[in-house]
mmCIF file of C-alpha atoms in Angstrom:
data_model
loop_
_atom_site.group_PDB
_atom_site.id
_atom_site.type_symbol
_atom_site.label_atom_id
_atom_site.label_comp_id
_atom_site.label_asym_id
_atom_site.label_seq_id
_atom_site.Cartn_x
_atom_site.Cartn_y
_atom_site.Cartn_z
ATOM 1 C CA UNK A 760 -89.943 -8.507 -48.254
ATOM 2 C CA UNK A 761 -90.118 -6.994 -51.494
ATOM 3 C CA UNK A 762 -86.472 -5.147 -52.609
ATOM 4 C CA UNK A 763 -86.092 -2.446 -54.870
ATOM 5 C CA UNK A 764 -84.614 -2.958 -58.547
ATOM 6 C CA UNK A 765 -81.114 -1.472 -57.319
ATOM 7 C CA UNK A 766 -80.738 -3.762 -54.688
ATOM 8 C CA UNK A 767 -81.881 -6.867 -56.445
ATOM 9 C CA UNK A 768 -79.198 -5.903 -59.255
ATOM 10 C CA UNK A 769 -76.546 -5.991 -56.895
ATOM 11 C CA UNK A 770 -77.339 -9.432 -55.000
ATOM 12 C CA UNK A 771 -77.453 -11.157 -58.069
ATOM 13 C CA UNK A 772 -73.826 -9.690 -59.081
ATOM 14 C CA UNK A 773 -72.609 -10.858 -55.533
ATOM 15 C CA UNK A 774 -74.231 -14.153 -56.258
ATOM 16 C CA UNK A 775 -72.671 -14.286 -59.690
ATOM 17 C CA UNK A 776 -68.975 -13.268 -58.313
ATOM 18 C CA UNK A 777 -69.378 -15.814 -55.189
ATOM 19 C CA UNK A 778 -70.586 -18.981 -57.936
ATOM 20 C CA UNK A 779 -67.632 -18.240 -60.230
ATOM 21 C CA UNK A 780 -65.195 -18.215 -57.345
ATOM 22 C CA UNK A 781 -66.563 -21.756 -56.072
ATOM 23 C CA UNK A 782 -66.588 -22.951 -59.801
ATOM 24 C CA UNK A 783 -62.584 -21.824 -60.188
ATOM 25 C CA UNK A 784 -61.863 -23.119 -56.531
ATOM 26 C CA UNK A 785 -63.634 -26.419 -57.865
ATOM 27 C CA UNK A 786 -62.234 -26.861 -60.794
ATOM 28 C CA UNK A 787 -58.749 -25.069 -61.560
ATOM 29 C CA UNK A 788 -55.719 -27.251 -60.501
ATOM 30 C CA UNK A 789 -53.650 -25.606 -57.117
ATOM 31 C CA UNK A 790 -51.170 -23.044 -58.967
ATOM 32 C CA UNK A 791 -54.476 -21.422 -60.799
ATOM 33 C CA UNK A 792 -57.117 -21.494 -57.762
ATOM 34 C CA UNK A 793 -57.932 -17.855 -56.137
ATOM 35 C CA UNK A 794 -59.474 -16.364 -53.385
ATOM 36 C CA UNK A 795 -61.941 -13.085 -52.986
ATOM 37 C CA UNK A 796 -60.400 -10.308 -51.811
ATOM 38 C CA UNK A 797 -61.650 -7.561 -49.399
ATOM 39 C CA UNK A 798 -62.227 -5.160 -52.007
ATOM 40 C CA UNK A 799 -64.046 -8.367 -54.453
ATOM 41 C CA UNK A 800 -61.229 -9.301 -56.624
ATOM 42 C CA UNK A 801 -59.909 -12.041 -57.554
ATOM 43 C CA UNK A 802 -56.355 -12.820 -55.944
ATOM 44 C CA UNK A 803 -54.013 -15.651 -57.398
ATOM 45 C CA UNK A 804 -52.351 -17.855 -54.816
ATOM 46 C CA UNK A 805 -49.002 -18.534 -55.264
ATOM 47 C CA UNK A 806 -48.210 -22.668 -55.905
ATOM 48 C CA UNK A 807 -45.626 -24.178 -53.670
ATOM 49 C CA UNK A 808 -41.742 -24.880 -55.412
ATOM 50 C CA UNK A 809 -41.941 -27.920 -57.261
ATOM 51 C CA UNK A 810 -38.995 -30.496 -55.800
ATOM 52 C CA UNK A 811 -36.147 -31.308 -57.999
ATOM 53 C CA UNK A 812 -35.720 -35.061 -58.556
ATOM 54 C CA UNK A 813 -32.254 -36.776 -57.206
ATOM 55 C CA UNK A 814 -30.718 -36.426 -61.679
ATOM 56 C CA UNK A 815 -31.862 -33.295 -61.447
ATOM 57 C CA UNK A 816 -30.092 -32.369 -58.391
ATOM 58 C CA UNK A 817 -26.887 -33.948 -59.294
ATOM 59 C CA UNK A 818 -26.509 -33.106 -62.840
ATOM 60 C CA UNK A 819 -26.639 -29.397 -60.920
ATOM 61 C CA UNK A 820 -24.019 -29.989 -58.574
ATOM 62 C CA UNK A 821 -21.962 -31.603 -61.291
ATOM 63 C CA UNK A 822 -22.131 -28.465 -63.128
ATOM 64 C CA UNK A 823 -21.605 -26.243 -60.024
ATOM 65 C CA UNK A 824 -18.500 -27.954 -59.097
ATOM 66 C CA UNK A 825 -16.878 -28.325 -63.082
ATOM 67 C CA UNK A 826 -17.658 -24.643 -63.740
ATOM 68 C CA UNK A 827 -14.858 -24.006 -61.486
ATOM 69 C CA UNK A 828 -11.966 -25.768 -63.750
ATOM 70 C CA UNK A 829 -13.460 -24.804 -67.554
ATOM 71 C CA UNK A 830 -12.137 -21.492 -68.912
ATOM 72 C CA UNK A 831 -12.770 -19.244 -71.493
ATOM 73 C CA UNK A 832 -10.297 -18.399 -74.230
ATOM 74 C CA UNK A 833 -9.812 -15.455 -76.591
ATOM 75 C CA UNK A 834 -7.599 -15.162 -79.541
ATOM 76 C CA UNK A 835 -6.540 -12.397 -81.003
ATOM 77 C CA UNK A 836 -4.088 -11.917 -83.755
ATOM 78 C CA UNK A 837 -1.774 -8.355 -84.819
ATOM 79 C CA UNK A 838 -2.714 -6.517 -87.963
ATOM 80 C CA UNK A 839 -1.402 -3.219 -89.329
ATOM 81 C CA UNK A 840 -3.383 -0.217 -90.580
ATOM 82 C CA UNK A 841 -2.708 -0.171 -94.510
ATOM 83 C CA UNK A 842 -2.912 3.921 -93.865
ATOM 84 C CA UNK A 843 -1.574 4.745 -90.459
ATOM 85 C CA UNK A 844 1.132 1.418 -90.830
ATOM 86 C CA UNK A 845 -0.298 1.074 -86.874
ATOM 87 C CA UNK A 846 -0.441 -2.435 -85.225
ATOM 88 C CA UNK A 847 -3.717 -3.473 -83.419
ATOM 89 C CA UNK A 848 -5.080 -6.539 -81.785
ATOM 90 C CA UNK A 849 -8.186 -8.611 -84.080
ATOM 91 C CA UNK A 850 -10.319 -11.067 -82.226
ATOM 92 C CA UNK A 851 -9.167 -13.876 -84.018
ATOM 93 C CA UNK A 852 -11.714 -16.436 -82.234
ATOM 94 C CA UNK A 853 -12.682 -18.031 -78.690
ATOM 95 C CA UNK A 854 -13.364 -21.067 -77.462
ATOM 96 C CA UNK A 855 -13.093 -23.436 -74.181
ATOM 97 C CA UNK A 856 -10.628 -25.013 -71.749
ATOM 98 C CA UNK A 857 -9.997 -26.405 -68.569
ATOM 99 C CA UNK A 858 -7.640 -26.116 -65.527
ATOM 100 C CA UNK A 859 -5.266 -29.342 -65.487
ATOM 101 C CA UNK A 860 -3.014 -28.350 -63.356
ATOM 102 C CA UNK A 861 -2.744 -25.814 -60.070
ATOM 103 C CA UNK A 862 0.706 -24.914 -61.787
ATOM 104 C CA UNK A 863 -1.038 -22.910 -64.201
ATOM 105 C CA UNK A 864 -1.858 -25.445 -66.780
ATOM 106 C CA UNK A 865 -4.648 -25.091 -69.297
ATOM 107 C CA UNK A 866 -5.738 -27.507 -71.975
ATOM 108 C CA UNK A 867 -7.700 -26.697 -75.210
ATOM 109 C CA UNK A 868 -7.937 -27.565 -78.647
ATOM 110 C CA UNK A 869 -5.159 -26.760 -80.905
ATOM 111 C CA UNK A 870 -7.456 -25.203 -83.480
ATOM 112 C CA UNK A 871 -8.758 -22.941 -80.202
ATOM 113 C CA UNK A 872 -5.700 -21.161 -80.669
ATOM 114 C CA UNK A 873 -4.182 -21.535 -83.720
ATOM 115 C CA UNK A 874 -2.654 -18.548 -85.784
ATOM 116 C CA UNK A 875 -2.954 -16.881 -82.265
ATOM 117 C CA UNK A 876 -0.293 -13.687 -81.497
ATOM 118 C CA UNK A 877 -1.741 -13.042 -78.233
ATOM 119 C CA UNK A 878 -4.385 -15.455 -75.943
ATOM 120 C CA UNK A 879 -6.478 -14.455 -73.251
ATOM 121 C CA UNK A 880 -7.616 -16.925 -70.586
ATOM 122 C CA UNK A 881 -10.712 -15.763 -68.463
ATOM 123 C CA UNK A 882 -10.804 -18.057 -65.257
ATOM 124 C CA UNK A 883 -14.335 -18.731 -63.883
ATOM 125 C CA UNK A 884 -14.601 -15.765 -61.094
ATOM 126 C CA UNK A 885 -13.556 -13.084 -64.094
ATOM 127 C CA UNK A 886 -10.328 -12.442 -63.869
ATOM 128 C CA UNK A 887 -8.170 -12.381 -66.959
ATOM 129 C CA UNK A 888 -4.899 -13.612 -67.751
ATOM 130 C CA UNK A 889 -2.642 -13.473 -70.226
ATOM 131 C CA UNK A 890 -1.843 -17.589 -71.498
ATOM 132 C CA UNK A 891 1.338 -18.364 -73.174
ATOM 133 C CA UNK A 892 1.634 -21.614 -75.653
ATOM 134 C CA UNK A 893 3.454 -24.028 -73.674
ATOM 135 C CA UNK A 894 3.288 -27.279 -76.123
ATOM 136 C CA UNK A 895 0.939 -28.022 -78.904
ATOM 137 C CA UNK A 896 0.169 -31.070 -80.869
ATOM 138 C CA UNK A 897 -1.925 -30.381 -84.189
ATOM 139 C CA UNK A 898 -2.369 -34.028 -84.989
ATOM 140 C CA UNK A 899 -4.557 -34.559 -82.231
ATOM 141 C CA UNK A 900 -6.009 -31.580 -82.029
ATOM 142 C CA UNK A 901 -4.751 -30.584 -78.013
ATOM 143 C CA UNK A 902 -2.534 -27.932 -76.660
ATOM 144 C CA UNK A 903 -1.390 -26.999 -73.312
ATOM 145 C CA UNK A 904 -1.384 -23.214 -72.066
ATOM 146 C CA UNK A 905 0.274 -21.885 -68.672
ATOM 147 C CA UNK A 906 -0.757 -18.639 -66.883
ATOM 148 C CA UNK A 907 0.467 -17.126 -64.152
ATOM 149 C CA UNK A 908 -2.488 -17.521 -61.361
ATOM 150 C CA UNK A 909 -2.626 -17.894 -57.918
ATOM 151 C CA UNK A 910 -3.172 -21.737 -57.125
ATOM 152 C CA UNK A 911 -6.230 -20.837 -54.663
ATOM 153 C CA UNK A 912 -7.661 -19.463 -58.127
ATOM 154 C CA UNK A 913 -6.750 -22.421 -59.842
ATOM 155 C CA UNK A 914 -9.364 -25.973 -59.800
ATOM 156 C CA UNK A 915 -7.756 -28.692 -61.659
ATOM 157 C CA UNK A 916 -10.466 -30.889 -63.184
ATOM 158 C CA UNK A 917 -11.100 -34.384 -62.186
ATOM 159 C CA UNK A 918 -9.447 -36.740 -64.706
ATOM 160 C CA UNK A 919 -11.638 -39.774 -65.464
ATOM 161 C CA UNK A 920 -10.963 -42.684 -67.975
ATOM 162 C CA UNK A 921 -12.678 -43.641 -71.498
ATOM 163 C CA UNK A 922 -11.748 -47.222 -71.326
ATOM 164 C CA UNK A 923 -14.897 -48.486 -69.544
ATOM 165 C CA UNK A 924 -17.054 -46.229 -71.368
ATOM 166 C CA UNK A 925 -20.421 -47.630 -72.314
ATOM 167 C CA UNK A 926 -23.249 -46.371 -75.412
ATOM 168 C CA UNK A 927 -25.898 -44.857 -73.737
ATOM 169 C CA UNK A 928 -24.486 -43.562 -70.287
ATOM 170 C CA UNK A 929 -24.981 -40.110 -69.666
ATOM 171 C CA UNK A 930 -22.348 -37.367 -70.506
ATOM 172 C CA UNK A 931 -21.990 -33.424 -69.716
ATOM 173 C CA UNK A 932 -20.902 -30.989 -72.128
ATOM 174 C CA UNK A 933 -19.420 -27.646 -70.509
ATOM 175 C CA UNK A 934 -18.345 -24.862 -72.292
ATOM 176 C CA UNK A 935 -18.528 -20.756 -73.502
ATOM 177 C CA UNK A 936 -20.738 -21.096 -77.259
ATOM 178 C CA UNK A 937 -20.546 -17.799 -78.800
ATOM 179 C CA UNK A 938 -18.686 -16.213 -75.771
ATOM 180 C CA UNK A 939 -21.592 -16.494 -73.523
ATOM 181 C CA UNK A 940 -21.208 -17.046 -69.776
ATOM 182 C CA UNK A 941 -20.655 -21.244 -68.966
ATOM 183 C CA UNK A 942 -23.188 -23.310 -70.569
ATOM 184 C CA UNK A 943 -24.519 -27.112 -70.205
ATOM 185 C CA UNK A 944 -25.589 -29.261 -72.447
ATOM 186 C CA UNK A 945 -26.386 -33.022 -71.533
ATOM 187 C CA UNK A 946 -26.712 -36.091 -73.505
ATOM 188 C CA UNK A 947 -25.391 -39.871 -73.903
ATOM 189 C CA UNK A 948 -22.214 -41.797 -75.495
ATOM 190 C CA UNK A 949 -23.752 -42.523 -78.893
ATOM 191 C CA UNK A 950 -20.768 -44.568 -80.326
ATOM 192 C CA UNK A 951 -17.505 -45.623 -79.224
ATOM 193 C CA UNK A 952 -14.253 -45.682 -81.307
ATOM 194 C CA UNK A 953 -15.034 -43.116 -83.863
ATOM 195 C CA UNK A 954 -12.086 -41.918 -86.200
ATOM 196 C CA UNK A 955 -11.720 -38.353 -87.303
ATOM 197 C CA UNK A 956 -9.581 -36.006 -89.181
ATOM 198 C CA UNK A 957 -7.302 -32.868 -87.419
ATOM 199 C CA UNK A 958 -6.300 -30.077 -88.622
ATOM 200 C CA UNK A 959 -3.101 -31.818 -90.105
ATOM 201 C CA UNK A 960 -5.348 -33.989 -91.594
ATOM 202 C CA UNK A 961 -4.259 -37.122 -89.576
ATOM 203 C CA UNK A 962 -7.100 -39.131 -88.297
ATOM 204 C CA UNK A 963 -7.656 -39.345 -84.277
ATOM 205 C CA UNK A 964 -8.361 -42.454 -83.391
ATOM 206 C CA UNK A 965 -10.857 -43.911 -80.475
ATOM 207 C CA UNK A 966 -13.167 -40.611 -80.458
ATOM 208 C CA UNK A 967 -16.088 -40.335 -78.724
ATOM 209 C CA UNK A 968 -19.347 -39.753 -80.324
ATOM 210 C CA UNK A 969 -21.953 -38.105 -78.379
ATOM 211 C CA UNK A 970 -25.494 -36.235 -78.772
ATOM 212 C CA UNK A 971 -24.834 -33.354 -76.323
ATOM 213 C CA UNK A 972 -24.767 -30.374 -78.422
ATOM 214 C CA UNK A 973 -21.094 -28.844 -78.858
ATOM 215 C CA UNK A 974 -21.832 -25.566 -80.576
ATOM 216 C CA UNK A 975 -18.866 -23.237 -81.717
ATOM 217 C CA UNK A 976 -17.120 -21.872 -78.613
ATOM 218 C CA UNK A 977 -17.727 -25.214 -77.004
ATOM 219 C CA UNK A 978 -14.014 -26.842 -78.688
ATOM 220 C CA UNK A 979 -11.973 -27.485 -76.048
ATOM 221 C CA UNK A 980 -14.303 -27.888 -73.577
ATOM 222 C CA UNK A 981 -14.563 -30.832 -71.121
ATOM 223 C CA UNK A 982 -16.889 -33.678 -71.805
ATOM 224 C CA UNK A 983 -17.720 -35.136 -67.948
ATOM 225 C CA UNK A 984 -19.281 -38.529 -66.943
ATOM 226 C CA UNK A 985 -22.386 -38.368 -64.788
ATOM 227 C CA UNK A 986 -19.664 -38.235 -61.821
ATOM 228 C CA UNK A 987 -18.052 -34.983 -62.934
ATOM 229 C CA UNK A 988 -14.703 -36.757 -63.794
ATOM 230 C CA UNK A 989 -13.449 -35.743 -67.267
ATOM 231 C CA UNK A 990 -13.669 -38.722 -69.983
ATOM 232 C CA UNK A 991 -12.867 -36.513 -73.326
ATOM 233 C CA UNK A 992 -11.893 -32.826 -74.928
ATOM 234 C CA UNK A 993 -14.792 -31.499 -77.150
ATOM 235 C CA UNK A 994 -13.783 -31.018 -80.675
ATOM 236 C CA UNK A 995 -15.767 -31.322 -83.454
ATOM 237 C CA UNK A 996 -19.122 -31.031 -84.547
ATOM 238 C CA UNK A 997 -20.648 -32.903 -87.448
ATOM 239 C CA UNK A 998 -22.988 -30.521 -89.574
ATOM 240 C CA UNK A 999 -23.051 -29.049 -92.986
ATOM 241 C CA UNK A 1000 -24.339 -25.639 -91.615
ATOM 242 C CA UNK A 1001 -21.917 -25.557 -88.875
ATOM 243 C CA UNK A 1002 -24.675 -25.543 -86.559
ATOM 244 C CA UNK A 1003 -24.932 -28.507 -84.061
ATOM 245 C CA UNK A 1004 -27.083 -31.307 -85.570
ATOM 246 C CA UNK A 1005 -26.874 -34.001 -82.974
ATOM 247 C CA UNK A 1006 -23.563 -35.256 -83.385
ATOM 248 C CA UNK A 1007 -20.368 -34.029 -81.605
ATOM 249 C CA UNK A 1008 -16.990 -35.896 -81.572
ATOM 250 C CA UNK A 1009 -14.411 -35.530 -78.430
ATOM 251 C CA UNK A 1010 -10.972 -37.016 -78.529
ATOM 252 C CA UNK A 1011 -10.933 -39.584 -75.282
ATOM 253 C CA UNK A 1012 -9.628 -38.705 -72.057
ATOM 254 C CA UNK A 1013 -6.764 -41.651 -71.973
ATOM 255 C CA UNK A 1014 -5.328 -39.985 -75.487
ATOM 256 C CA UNK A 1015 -5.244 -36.934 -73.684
ATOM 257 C CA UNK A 1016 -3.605 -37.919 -70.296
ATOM 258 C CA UNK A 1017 -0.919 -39.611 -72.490
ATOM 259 C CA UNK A 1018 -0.160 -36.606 -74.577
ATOM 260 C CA UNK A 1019 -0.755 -33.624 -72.476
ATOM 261 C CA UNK A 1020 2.398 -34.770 -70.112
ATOM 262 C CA UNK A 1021 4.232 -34.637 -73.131
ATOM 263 C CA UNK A 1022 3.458 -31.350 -74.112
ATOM 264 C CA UNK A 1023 4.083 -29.823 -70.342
ATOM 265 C CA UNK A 1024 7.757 -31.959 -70.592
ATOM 266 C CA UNK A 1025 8.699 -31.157 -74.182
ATOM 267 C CA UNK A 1026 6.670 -28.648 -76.034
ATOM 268 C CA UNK A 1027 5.493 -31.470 -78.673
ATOM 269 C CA UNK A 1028 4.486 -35.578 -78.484
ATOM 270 C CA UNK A 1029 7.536 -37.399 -78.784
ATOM 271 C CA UNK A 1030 6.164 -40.187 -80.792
ATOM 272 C CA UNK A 1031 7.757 -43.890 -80.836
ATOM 273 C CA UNK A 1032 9.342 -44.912 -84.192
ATOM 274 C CA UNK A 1033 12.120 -46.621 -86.528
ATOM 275 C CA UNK A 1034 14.061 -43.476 -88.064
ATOM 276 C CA UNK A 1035 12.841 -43.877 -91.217
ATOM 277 C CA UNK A 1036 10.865 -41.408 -93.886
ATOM 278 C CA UNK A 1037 8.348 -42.677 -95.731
ATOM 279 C CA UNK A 1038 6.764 -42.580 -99.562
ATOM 280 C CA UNK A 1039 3.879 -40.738 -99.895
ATOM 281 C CA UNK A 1040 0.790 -43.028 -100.037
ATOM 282 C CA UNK A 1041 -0.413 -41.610 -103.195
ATOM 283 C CA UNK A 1042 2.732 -42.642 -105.408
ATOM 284 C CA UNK A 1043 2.438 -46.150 -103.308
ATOM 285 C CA UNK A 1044 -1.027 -46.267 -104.927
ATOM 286 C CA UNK A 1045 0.390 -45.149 -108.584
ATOM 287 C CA UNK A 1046 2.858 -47.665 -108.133
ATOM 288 C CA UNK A 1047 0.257 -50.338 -107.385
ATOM 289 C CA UNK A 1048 1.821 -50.878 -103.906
ATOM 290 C CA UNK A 1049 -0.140 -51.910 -100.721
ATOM 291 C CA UNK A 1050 1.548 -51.201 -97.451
ATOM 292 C CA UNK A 1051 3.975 -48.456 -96.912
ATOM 293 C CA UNK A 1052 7.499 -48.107 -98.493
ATOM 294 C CA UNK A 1053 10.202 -46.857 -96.501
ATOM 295 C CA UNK A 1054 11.813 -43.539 -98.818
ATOM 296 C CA UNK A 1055 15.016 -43.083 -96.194
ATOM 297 C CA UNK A 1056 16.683 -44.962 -93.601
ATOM 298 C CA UNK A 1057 18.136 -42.519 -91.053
ATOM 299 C CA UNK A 1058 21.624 -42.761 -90.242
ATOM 300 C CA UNK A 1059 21.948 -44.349 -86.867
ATOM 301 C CA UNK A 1060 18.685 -45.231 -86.732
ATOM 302 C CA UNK A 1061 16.504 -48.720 -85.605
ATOM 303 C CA UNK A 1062 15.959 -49.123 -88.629
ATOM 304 C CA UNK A 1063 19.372 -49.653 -89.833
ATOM 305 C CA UNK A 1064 20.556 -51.463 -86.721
ATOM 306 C CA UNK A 1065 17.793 -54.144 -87.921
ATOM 307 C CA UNK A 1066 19.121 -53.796 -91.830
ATOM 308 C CA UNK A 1067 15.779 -52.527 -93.066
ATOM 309 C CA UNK A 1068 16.199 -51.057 -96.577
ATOM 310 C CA UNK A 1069 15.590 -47.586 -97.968
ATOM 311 C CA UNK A 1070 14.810 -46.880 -101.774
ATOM 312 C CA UNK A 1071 18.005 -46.408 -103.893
ATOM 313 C CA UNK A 1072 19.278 -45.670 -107.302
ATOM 314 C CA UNK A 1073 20.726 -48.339 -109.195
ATOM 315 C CA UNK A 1074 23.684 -48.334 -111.369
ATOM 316 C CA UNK A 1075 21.608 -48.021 -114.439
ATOM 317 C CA UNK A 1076 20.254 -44.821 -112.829
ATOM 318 C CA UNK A 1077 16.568 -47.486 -111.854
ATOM 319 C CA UNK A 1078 14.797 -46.641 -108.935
ATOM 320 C CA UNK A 1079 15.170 -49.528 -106.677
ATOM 321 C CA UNK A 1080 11.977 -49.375 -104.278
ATOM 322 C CA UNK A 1081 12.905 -49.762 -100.651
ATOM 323 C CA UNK A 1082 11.112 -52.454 -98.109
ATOM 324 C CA UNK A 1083 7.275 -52.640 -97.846
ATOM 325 C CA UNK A 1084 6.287 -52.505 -94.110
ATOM 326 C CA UNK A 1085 2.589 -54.713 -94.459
ATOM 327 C CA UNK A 1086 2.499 -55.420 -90.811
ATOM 328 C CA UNK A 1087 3.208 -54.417 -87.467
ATOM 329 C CA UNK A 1088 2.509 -56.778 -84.163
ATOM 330 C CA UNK A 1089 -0.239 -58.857 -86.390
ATOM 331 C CA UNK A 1090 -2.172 -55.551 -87.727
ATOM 332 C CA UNK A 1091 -2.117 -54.963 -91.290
ATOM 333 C CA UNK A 1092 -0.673 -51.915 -92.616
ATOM 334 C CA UNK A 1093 -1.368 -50.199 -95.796
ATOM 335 C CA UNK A 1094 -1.246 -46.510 -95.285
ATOM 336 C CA UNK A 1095 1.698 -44.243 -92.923
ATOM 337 C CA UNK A 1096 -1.455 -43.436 -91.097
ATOM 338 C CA UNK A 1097 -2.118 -47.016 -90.113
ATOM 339 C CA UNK A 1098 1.597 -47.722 -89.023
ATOM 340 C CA UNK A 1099 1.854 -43.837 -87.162
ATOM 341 C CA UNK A 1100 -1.825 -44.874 -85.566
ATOM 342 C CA UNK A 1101 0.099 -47.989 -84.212
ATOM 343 C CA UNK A 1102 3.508 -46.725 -83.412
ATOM 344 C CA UNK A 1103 1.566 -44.422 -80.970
ATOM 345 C CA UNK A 1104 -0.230 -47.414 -78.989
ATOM 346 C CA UNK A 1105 3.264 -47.743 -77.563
ATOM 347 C CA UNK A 1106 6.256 -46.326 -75.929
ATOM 348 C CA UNK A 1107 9.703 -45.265 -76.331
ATOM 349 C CA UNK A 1108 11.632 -48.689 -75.724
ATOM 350 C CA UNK A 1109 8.787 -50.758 -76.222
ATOM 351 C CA UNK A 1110 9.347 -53.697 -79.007
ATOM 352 C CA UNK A 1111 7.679 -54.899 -82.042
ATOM 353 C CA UNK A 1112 7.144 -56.905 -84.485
ATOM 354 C CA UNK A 1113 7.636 -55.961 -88.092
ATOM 355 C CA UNK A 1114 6.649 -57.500 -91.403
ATOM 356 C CA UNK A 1115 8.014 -56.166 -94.407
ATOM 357 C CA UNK A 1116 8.168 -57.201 -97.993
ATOM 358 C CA UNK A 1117 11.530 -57.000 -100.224
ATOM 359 C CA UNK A 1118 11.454 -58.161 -103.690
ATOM 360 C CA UNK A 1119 9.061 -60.688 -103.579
ATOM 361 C CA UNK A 1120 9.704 -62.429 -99.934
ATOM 362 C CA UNK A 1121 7.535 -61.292 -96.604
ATOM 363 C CA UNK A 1122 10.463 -61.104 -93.693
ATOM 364 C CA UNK A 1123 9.458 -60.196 -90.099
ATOM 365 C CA UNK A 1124 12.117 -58.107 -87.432
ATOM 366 C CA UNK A 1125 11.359 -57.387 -83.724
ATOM 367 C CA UNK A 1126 12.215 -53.847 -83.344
ATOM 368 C CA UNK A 1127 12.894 -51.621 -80.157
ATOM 369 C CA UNK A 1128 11.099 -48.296 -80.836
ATOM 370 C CA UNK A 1129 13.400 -44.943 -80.514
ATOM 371 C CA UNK A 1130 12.090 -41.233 -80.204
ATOM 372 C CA UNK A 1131 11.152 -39.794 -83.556
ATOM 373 C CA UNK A 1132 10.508 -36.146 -84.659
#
């Protein structure tokens, strides 16, 4: 049967439309292969929903469940109009925190809030509270707010420990960067027992180095274990730019359990200490000394139960250097960081040993530590 030019036209197109579909069928992988529809097109199939693998899934419910203790803070401070002489609230800055307690009790960093006249604490369902400063301690970079919640609103987070941290286990970083809604950010411990430098410019000692990116609004955040317990605060970031480069610091979770208590109970760390005042490393340096040299014996104090020696003037109107702590319980000491950095390793009560030099002979003193300033 002979067809006409028309019809042979349009069974070759058919053929031509019913070959590519069997060459796409054939050869596309499942998510790209199609079907002919009744009007001749082409129709995508949908693919079926990949499965999440077992991390996967928990590194989601991790961050389901922690979402419900971190926070997000706003700082504002009070400036006045140069014309109108009005006073009006600045955003000052913003960063994280977390619940610690159902009483109300929010930690941060201090520099989160710092300068701050007025704080604003934004609890993970919205609602907004006004935070009040309940205890703050600069040297370690923590302080505690309160605000007046319900407790069903209220999720503490799940303390942890950093002592049996390991390099290389897995670590979740939770926080508000740039005032966006909660973020996540996952990575490993890359080194244990870092030391850093707060605000005050004392170093923190025992920090956590990690790769999980802690951007700004991420200070004060929790850092969580692959369990969801809390093992360290986000703090610092290590960059020129002051964008995240790889490596993020947070101070470790047993510094803070042992401080924040302290802050709740007093408003500031009651530190462990002799009742002395101390010479300013630098003129130790001038002077050629190495340990620290006690400036003032406090009246009362440890110190002078134990008959250490301050500095003094002599009759000729000499200055008489006071007694060189170089030691305490075996660890050298040769800056008031280093002896501060091991006062703080123990309590109130607690006893040590302390070497000191006078003149030219080293003595050694067990002293009972008292409550310092």
């Amino acid at each position: 049967m002979r067809l006409s030019g028309a019809i042979r036209k349009r069974w070759r197109g058919k053929r031509l439309r019913v070959g590519l579909v069997a060459a796409l069928a054939l050869s596309s992988p499942a998510w790209l292969q199609a079907a002919e529809g009744t009007n001749g097109l082409l129709i995508a199939q949908s693919a079926a929903p990949t499965e999440l693998s077992p991390e996967e899934q928990a590194t989601i419910a991790v961050f389901e469940r922690a979402t419900r203790s971190v926070v997000f803070i706003a700082n504002t401070a009070m400036q006045r109009d140069p014309w109108s002489f009005n006073l009006f609230e600045v955003p000052q800055g913003s960063g994280t925190g977390f619940v610690w307690s159902r009483q109300g009790h929010i930690v941060t960093n201090y520099h989160v809030i710092y300068g701050a006249d007025a704080i604003t604490v934004t609890l993970a369902d919205r609602t907004e509270y006004k935070a009040k400063v309940v205890g703050a301690d600069p040297d370690h970079d923590l302080a505690v707010l309160q605000i007046q919640a319900p407790e069903t609103a209220l999720q503490p987070v799940i303390i942890g420990n950093s002592q049996s941290l390991r390099v290389g286990q897995k670590v979740l970083a939770i926080g508000n960067p740039f005032g966006l809604d909660h973020t996540l950010t996952t990575g490993v411990v890359s080194a244990l027992g870092r030391t850093i430098k707060s605000m005050s410019n004392r170093t923190i000692e025992g920090v956590i180095q990690t790769d999980a990116a802690i951007n700004p609004g991420n200070s004060g955040g929790p850092l969580l274990d692959s369990g969801g317990r809390l093992i360290g605060v986000n703090t610092q970031i290590m960059s020129p730019s002051g964008a995240f480069a790889g490596i993020g610091f947070a101070v470790p979770v047993d510094t803070v359990s042992r401080i924040v208590p302290e802050l709740i109970k007093h408003g500031k760390l009651i530190r462990p200490g002799l009742g002395i005042s101390l010479v300013p490393d630098a003129m130790a340096r001038r002077w050629g000394v190495k340990g620290v040299i006690i400036g003032k014996v406090g009246r009362g104090s440890i110190a002078e139960r134990i008959g250490l020696h301050g500095a003094r003037e002599t009759v000729g109107g000499r200055i008489e250097l006071g007694d060189i702590i170089v030691a305490v319980d075996g660890q050298p000491v040769e800056t008031i960081d280093d002896l501060m950095d091991l006062m703080e390793k123990h309590k109130v009560g607690d006893e040590v040993t302390i070497d000191y030099v006078r003149g030219k002979r080293r003595l050694q003193v067990m002293a009972p530590l008292q409550a310092v300033n």
